[in-house]
Every structure is written in C-alpha cells, then in structure tokens.
Short mmCIF file of C-alpha atoms and ligand atoms in Angstrom, two decimals:
data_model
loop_
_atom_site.label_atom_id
_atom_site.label_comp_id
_atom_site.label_asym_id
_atom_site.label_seq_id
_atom_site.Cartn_x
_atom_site.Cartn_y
_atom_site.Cartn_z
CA UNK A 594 206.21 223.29 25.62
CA UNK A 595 202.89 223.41 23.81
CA UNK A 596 203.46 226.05 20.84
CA UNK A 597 199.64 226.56 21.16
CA UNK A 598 199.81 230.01 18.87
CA UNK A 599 202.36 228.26 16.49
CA UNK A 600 200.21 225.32 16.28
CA UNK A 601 196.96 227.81 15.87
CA UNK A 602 198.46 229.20 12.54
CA UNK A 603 200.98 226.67 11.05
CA UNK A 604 200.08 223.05 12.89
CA UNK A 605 203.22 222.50 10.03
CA UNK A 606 206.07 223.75 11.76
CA UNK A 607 204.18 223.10 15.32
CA UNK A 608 204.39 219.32 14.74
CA UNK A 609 208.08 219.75 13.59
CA UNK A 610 208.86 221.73 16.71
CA UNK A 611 207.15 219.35 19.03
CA UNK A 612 209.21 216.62 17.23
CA UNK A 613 212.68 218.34 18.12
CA UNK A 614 212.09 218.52 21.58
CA UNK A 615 210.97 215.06 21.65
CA UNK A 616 213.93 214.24 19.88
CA UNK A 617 215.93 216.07 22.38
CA UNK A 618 214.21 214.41 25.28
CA UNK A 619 214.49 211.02 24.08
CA UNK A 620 217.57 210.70 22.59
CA UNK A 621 221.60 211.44 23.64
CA UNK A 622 222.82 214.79 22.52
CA UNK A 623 226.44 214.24 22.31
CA UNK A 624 227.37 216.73 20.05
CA UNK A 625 230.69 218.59 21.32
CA UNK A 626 229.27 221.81 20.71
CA UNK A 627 225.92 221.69 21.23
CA UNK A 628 223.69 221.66 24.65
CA UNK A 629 220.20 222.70 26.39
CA UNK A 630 219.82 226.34 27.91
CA UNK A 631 217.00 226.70 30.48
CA UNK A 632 213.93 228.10 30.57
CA UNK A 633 214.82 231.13 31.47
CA UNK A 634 217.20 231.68 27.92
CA UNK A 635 214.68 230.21 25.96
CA UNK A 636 212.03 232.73 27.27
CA UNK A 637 214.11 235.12 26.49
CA UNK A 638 215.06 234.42 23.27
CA UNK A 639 211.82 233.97 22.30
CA UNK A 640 210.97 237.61 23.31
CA UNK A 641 209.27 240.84 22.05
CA UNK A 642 213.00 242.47 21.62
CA UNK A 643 212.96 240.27 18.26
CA UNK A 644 210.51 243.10 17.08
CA UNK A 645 213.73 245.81 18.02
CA UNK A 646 215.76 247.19 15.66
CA UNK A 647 219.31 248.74 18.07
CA UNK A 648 221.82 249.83 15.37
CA UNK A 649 224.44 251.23 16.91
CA UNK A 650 225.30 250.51 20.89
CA UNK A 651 223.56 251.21 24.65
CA UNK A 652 223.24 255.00 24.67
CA UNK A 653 224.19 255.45 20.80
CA UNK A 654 221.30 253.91 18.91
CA UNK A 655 220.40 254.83 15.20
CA UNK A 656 216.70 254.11 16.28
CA UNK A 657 214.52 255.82 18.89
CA UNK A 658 212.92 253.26 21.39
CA UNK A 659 215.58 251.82 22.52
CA UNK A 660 215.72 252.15 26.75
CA UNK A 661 215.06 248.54 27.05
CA UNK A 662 217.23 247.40 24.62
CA UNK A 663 220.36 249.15 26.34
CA UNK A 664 219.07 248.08 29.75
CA UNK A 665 219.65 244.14 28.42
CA UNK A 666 222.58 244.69 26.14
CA UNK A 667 224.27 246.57 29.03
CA UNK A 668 223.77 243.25 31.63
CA UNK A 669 224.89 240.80 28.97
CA UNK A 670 227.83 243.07 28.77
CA UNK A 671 228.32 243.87 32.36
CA UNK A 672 227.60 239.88 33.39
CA UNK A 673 230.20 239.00 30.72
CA UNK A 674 233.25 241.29 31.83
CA UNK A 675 232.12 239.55 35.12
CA UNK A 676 232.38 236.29 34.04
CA UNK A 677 235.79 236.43 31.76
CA UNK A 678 237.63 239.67 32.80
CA UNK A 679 238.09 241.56 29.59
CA UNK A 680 238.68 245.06 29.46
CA UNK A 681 236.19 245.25 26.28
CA UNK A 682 232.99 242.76 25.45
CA UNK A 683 230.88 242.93 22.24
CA UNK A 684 227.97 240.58 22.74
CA UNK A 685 226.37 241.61 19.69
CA UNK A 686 227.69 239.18 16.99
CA UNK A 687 225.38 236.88 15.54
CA UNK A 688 227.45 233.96 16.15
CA UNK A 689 231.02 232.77 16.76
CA UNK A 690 232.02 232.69 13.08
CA UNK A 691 230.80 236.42 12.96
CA UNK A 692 232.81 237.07 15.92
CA UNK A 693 235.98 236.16 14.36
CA UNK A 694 235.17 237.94 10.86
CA UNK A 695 234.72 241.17 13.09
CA UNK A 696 238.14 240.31 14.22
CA UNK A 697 239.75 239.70 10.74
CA UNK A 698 237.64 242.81 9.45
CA UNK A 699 239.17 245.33 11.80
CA UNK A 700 242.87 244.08 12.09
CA UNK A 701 243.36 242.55 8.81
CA UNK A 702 243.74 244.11 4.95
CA UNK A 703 243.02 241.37 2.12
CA UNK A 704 246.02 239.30 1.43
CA UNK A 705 247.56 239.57 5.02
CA UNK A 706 249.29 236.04 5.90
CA UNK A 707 246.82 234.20 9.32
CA UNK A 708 248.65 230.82 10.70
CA UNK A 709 245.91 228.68 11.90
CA UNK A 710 245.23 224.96 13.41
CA UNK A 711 244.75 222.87 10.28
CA UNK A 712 241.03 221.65 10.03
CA UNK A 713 241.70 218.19 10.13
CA UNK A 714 243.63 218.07 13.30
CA UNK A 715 240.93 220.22 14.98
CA UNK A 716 240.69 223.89 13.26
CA UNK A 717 237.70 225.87 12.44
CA UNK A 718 236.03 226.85 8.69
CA UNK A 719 236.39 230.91 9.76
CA UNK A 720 240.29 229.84 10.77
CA UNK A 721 240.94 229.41 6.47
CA UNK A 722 238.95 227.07 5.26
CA UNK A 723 239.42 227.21 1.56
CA UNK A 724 235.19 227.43 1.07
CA UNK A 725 235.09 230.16 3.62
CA UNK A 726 235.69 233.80 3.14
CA UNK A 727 239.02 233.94 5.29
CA UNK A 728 240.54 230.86 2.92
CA UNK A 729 239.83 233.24 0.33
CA UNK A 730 240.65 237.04 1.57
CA UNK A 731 243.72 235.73 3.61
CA UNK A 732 246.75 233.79 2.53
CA UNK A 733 246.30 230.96 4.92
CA UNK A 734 248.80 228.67 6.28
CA UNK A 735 248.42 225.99 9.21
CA UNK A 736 250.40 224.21 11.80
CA UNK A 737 249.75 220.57 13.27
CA UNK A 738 249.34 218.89 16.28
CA UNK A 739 252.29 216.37 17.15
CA UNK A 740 251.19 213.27 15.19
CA UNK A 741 252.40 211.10 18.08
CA UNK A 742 251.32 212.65 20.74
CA UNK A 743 247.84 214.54 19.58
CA UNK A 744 248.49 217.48 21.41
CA UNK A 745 249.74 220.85 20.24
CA UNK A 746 253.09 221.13 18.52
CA UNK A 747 253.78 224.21 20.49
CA UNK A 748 257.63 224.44 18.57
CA UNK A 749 256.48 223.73 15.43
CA UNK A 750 253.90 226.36 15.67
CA UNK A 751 256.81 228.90 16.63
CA UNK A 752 259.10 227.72 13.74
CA UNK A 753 256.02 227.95 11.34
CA UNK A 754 255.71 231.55 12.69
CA UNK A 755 258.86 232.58 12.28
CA UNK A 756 259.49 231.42 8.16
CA UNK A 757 255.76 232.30 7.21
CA UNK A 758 255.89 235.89 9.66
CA UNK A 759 251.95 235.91 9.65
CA UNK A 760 250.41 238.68 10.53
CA UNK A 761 247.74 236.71 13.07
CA UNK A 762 247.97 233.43 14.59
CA UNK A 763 244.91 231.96 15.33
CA UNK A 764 243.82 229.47 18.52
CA UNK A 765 240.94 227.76 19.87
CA UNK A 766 239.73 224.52 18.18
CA UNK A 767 236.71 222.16 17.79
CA UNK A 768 237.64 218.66 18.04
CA UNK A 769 240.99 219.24 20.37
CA UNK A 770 240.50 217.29 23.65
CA UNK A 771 243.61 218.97 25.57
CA UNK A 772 244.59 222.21 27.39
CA UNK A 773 245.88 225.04 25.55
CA UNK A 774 248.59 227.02 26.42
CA UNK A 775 247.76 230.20 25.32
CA UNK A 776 250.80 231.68 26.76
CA UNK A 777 253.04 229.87 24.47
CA UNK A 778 251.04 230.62 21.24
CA UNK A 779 251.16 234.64 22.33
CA UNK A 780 254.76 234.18 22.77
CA UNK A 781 255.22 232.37 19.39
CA UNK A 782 252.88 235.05 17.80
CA UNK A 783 254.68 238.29 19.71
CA UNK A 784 257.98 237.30 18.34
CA UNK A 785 257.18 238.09 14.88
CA UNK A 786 254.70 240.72 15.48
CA UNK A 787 251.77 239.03 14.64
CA UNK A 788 248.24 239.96 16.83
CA UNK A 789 246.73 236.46 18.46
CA UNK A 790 243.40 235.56 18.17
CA UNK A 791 242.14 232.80 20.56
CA UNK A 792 238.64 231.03 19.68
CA UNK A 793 237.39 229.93 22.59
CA UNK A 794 234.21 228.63 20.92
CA UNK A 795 233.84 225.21 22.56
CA UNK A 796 235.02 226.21 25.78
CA UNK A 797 233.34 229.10 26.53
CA UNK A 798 231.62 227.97 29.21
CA UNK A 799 234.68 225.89 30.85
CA UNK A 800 236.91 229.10 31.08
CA UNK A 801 234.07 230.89 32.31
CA UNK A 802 234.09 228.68 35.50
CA UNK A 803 237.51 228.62 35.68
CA UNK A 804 238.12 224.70 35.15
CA UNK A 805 240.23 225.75 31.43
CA UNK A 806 243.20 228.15 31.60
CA UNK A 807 241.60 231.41 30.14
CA UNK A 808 243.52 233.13 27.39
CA UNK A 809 241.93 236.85 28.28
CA UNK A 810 244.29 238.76 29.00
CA UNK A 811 247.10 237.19 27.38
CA UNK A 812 245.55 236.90 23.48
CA UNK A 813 244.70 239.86 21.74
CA UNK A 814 241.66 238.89 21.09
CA UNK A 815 238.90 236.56 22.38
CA UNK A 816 236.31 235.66 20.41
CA UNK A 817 233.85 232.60 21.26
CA UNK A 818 230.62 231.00 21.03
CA UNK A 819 227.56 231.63 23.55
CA UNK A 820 225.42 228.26 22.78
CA UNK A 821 228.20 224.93 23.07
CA UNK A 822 229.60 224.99 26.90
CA UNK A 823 227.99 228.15 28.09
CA UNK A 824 224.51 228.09 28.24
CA UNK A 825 223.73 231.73 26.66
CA UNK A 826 221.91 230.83 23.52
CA UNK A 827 222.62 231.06 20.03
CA UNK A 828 225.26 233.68 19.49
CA UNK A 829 228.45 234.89 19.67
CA UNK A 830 230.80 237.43 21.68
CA UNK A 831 234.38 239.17 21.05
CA UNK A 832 236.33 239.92 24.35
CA UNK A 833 239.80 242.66 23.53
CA UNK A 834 241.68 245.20 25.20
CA UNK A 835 240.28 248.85 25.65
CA UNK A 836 243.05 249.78 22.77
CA UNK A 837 241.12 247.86 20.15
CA UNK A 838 237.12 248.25 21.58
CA UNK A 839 236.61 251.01 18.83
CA UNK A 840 237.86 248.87 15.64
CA UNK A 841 236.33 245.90 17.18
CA UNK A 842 232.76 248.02 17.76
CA UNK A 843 233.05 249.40 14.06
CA UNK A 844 234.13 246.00 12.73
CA UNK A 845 230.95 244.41 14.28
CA UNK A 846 228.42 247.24 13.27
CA UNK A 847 228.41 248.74 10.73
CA UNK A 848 231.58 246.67 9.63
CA UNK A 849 229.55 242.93 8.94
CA UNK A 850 226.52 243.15 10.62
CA UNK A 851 223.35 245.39 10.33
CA UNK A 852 220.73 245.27 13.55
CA UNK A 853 221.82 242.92 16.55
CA UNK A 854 219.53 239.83 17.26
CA UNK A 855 218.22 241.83 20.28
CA UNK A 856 215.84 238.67 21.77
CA UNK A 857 219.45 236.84 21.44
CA UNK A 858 221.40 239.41 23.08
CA UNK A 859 218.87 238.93 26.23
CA UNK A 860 219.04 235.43 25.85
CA UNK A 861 222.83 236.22 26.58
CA UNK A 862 222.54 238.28 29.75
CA UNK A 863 220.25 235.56 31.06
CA UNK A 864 222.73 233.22 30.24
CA UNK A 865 225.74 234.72 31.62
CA UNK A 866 224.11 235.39 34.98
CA UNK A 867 223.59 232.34 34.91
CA UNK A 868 226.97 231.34 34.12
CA UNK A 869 227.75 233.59 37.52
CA UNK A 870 225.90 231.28 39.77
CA UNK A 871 228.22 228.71 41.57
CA UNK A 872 225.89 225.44 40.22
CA UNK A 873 227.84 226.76 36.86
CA UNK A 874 231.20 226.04 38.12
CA UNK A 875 229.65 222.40 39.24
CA UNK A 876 228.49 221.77 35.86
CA UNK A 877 231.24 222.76 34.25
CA UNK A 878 233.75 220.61 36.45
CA UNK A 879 231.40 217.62 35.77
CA UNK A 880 231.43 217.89 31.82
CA UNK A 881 234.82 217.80 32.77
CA UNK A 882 235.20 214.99 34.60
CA UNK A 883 232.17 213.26 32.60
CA UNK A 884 234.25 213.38 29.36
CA UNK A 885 237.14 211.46 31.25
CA UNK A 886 234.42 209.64 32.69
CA UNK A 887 233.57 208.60 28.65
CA UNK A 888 237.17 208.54 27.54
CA UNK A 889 238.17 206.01 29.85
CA UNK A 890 235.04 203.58 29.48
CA UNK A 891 235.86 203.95 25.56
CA UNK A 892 239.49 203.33 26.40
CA UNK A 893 238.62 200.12 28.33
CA UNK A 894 237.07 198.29 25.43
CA UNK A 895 239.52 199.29 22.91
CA UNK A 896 239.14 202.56 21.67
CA UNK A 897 242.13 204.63 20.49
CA UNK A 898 241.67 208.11 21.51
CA UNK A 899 242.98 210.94 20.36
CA UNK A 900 246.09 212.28 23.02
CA UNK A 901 245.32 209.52 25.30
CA UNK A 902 242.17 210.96 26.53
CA UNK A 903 240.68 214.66 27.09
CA UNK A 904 241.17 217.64 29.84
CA UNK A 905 237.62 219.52 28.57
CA UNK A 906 234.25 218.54 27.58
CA UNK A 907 234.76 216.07 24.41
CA UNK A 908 236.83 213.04 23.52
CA UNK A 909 237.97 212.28 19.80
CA UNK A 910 238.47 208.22 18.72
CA UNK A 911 240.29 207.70 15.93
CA UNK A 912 238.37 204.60 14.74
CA UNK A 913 241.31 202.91 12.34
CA UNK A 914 243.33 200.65 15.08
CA UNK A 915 240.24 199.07 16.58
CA UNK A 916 237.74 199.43 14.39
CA UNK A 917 239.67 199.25 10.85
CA UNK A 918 236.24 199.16 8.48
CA UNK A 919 233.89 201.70 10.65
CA UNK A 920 234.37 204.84 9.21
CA UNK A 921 233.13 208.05 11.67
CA UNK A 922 229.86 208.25 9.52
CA UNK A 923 229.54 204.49 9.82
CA UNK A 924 229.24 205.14 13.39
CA UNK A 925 227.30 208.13 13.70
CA UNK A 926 224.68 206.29 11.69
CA UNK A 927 224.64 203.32 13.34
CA UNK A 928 224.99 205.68 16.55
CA UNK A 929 221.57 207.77 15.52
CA UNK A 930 219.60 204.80 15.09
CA UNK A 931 220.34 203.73 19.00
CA UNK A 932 219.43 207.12 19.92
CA UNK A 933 223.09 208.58 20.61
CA UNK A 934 223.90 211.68 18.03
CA UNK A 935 227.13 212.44 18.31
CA UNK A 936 229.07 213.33 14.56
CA UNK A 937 231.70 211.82 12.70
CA UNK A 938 235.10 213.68 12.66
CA UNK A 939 238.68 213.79 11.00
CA UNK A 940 241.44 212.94 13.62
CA UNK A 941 245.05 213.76 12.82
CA UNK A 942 246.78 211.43 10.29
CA UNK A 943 243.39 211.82 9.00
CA UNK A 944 243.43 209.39 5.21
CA UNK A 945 239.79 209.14 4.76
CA UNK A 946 237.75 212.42 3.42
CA UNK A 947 235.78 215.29 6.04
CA UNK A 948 232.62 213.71 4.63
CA UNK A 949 233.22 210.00 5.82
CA UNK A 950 236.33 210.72 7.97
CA UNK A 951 237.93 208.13 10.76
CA UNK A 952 237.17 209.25 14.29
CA UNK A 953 234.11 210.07 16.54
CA UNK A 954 233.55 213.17 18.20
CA UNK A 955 231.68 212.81 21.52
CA UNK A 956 231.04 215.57 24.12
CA UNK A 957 229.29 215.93 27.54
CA UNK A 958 227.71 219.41 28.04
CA UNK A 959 224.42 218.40 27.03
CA UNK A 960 224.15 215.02 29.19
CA UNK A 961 225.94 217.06 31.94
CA UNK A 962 223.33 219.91 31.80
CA UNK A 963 220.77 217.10 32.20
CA UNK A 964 222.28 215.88 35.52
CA UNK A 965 224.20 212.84 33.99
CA UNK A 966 227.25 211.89 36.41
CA UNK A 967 230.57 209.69 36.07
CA UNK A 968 228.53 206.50 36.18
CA UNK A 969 225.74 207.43 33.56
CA UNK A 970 229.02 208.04 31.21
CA UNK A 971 230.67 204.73 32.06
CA UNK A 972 227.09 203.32 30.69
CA UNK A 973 226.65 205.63 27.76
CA UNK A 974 230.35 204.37 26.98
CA UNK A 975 229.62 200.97 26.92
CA UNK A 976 226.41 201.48 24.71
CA UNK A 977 228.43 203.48 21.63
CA UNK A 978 231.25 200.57 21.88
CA UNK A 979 228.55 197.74 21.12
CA UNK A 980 226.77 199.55 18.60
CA UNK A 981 230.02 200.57 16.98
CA UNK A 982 231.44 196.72 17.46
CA UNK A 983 228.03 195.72 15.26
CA UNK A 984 226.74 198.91 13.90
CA UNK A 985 224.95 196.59 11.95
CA UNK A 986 223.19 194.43 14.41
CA UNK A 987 219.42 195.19 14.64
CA UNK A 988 219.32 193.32 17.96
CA UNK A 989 222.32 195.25 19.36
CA UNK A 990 220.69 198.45 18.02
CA UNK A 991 217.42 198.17 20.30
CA UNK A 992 219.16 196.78 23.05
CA UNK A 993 220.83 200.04 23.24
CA UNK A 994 217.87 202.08 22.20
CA UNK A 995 216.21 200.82 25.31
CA UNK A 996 218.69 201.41 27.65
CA UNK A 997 218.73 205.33 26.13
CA UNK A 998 215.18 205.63 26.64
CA UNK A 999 215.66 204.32 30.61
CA UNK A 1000 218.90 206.87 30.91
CA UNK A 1001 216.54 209.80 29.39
CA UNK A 1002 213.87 209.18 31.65
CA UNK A 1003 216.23 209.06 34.92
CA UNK A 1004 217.50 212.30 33.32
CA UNK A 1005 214.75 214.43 32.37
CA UNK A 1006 214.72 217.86 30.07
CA UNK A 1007 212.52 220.34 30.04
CA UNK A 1008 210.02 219.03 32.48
CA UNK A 1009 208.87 221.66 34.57
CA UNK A 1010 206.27 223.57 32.04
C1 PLP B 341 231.78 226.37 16.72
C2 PLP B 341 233.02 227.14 16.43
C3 PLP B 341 232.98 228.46 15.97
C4 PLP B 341 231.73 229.24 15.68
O1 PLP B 341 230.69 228.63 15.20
P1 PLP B 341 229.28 229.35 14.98
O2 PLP B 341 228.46 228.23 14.51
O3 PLP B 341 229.50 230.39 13.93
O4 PLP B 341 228.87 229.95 16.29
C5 PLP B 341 234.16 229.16 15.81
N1 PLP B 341 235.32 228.58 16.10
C6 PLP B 341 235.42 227.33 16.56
C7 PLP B 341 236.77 226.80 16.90
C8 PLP B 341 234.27 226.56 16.72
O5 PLP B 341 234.37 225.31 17.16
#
C-alpha cells in the first residue's frame, strides 16, 4: 500500500498513513471492537462514490446521477437482509451511534424514560451516557449485571422495568463477554409496553454467522456496527420490521443525517457478501473459540475474569484480585509498549474512575482475521500476563516485543499488493 498520489501532494499525511499500517502489521490489535477488512472493502471505500451526493434512497434520490449509487446501496441492502433476516435494512447510517439516534429520533419524544445496561458494567455512550445527547434528551435509568455472577440480571432488569415503566429498553453491550437472551429482555420490555432496542454493535459479525443467538426478529429494533466483528467498514446499519421502515427511513434522512457516505455504503455491500461466504462462518467460530482460547490461558496464570470467561469475541479481567496495584491503563501502557493494544476498561463493582479503571478488555477479531488459531492465543496469553506481572520490566517488555514481531510475521496483513 504505497499512497503514491497521497505521498505526491502531502508526503505529511503519506508518512503518517504508511506508519498506521506498519503499526497494524507489526503490532497486536486486540481491541474488542476493532479489526482489518480486506482489500476488496478498502478499495471500495476508497472509491469515486465519495464524490456522490444520494439524498434520499435507491430509486428516490434528491440528486440526478444516481444509477450507480442505487445499484450498490441496493446489494448492501439486499446482502444484508441475506445475512440477518430483517424485514427492513437501512445501511445508510454513518455509524453505530447514528444508528441508534435514528432509532431514538423516530420512536422517542424528549423526556421519554429508556432503561439501559449501565456503562460501567458494559453499556454504551448513545445507551445514556450523561455527556451524550440521549443522557440529556431522555430520562435515563440503568440495570446491572449480577455482581456475583457477571452475567445479565435478567429479573432485575424486569423488576427495574416494571417500577420505572420506560418507554424503551435498550440491549447490546461493549465489554459483556456472555450470551444474551434477547428473548427475555423483549419479554421484560413487552410487559410494560416499552419498544426494545438491541445493539448488536460488537457482534455483528458473530450473529451474522450464526455462532450468537440473533435478536432479529424478536427486538424491535436492530441496530449495529459494520467495522468491529463484521468486516464491512466503517459504518453503521438499523435492521426493523416493515411497520416501522418509514419512521426509521425518515429518522435516518432527513431526520439526523444529510448525504450517505456512498464509498462507505459500497464498502458495506462488499463486506456483507463477504460476510455470505462460508470462510465467514469459520472466522467467526474461531474468534469464538480464540477468545476462550485467551480467557483460559489468562485464567491459568491468575487472572480473574469477568463471568468466568466469554461465549463471543472478547474477554474482560478485572485486574483487583491478582493484580491489586495495576490499574487497566497501567496495563494497556505497559501492554502498547510490547506491541499488544488492547484498552483499559471498567468491570462491574467497578471503584476506580472510566479514565484509569480496573479491568482489561481484550478481543480476537483482528488476530482471528489474520489467521491466528487456539495456540497463537494460548501464546499471546502468556505474553500480556508477564508484561502485566512487571509492566515495568524493560527486559520483560522486549522479550515480549520480540515474540510479537515473530507472531506478526507468521501472521501476515495486507501482503498481497
Ligand atoms: C461500538 C458501539 C456502538 C457504536 O459505535 P460507533 O463508533 O458509533 O460505530 C454502539 N453500541 C455499542 C454497544 C457499541 O459497542
């Protein structure tokens, strides 16, 4: 990936560019919600259709020029109702967060009551976030995940319904390692009238390939991400039933959003066909079994995790029992230096602050995408306990930096130009 015209008019931003993907290349990307789409998305997104302007949808533009446009907002949409079953898909919003304000927008009036995951245990900014337009608009309260257990307090989410009668409950989370029962939170939501909204952000591509429980269909609504586990690019998508596709349409354009991100939308249809190709369903169940893979390597020298361990694509440590004076951003630092970037995190029970919280947050789509396997975890494991065990070590720090650098090589990115 040469950037020859960037680098012919701004050698600036070519040498920062050229820097990223050797970062990429070199280094772990553990981030839960990030990951690397092919060639084929980034060509894509890096199209001519950035020049378009498509108010409006395939057939009903507010521009002229537009046959090409429809042609690939029509296969991101087809590929999609492929993929996850909805009746109605709108792949036009910019990204997840502006998925879920379309939602909000068309079902919600300012000062309606939304019940959502609180952030610490796992919630998301656009779920009520105080700093975020919904924590503002919305009276906001939030239900908990067992503090025992880690997972879902399914009951206590039903008894929270029923004395705060919200008017949505919101799912989908993005540091919860478990299964969600949608099912249950629909139920808990139906019996006091209240619409569901399930965020599917992290595991978009995991439902996709059928290896999570998919909540289309029973939620509402479905909003996601198209850039953590399914490889679509930068983006986002709503999924409803045909009884809401006109709000939702409205609520997305003109409602919060002016001209889609065309290139993006075909960076999505590339994506999703991708997504329809069986090697998807193989990645998928190994970030899957990967991320137990991790978990249990973690568990084995000490690590508390989170539930006990994970059924998706990340695992959460709390850091406090084994590792009482390594805060999360202790460890991410330390982490960074030996070429693993994963990010700090708050884990239920959480007493330190978001911005130096007391857990990890590790996730496999990215090393998975790059062919890692069950026994390239059980080593990555084993490097972020010793430089977490020393994060302070300079010896212990290389050691690990070198065995990165022999792991990247065996697993390379981007290598066909
Ligand atoms: C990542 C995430 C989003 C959306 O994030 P964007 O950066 O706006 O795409 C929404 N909800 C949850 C639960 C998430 O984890």
């Amino acid at each position: 990936m040469e950037h020859e015209h960037v680098r012919g008019v701004d050698p600036a931003v070519a040498d920062a560019l050229e820097g990223e993907i050797d970062r990429q290349r070199e280094t772990l990307q553990m981030i839960a919600s990030e990951n690397h789409v092919s060639r084929a998305v980034l060509d894509a997104q890096s199209s001519v259709l950035t020049n378009k302007y498509a108010e409006g949808y395939p057939g009903e533009r507010y521009y002229g020029g537009c046959e090409f446009a429809d042609e690939v907002e029509r296969l991101a949409i087809d590929r999609a109702t492929e993929l996850f079953g909805a009746e109605h898909v709108n792949v036009q919003p910019h990204s997840g967060t502006q998925a879920n304000q379309a939602v909000y927008f068309a079902m919600l009036e300012p000062g309606d009551k939304v019940l959502s995951l609180d952030l610490t245990h796992g919630g998301h900014l656009s779920h009520g976030h105080p700093a975020n337009f919904t924590g503002q608009l919305y009276e906001v309260e939030q239900y908990e995940v067992d503090p025992e257990t880690g997972y879902l307090d399914y009951e206590g989410l039903a008894d929270h319904a029923e004395e705060f009668d919200p008017d949505i409950v919101v799912s989908g989370y993005s540091a919860y390692p478990r299964e969600v029962e949608w099912e249950r939170i629909q139920e808990a939501a139906d019996s006091v009238d209240a619409l569901h909204l399930a965020d599917i952000a992290h595991i978009t591509g995991l439902v996709a390939a059928g290896v999570h429980p998919s909540p289309v269909g029973v939620a509402d609504f479905v909003t996601g991400s198209t850039h953590k586990t399914i490889r679509a690019g930068r983006g986002g998508i709503v999924m409803c039933d045909e009884e809401y596709a006109d709000d939702i349409d409205a609520a997305v354009f003109p409602g919060g959003q002016g001209g889609p991100l065309m290139h993006n939308v075909a960076g999505k249809a590339v994506g999703f066909g991708e997504a329809l190709e069986s090697e998807f369903e193989e990645y998928a169940e190994r970030t899957v079994a990967n991320a137990k893979a991790l978990g249990e390597t973690l568990a084995d020298h000490g690590f508390e995790l989170v539930s006990g361990g994970t059924d998706n694509h990340l695992v959460l440590a709390d850091l406090r029992p084994s590792h009482p004076d390594t805060t999360g951003g202790d460890a991410e630092e330390a982490l960074e230096e030996a070429g693993i970037v994963l990010n700090g995190n708050t884990v239920p029970g959480e007493t330190r602050s978001a911005f130096n919280p007391s857990g990890i947050r590790a996730g496999t789509p990215g090393l998975t995408t790059r062919g890692f396997d069950e026994e390239d975890m059980a080593v990555v494991g084993d490097c972020i306990a010793r430089v977490i065990d020393s994060p302070e070590d300079r010896d212990v720090i290389d050691e690990v930096r070198e065995e990165v650098a022999d792991l990247c090589e065996a697993n390379p990115l981007y290598e066909s130009d």
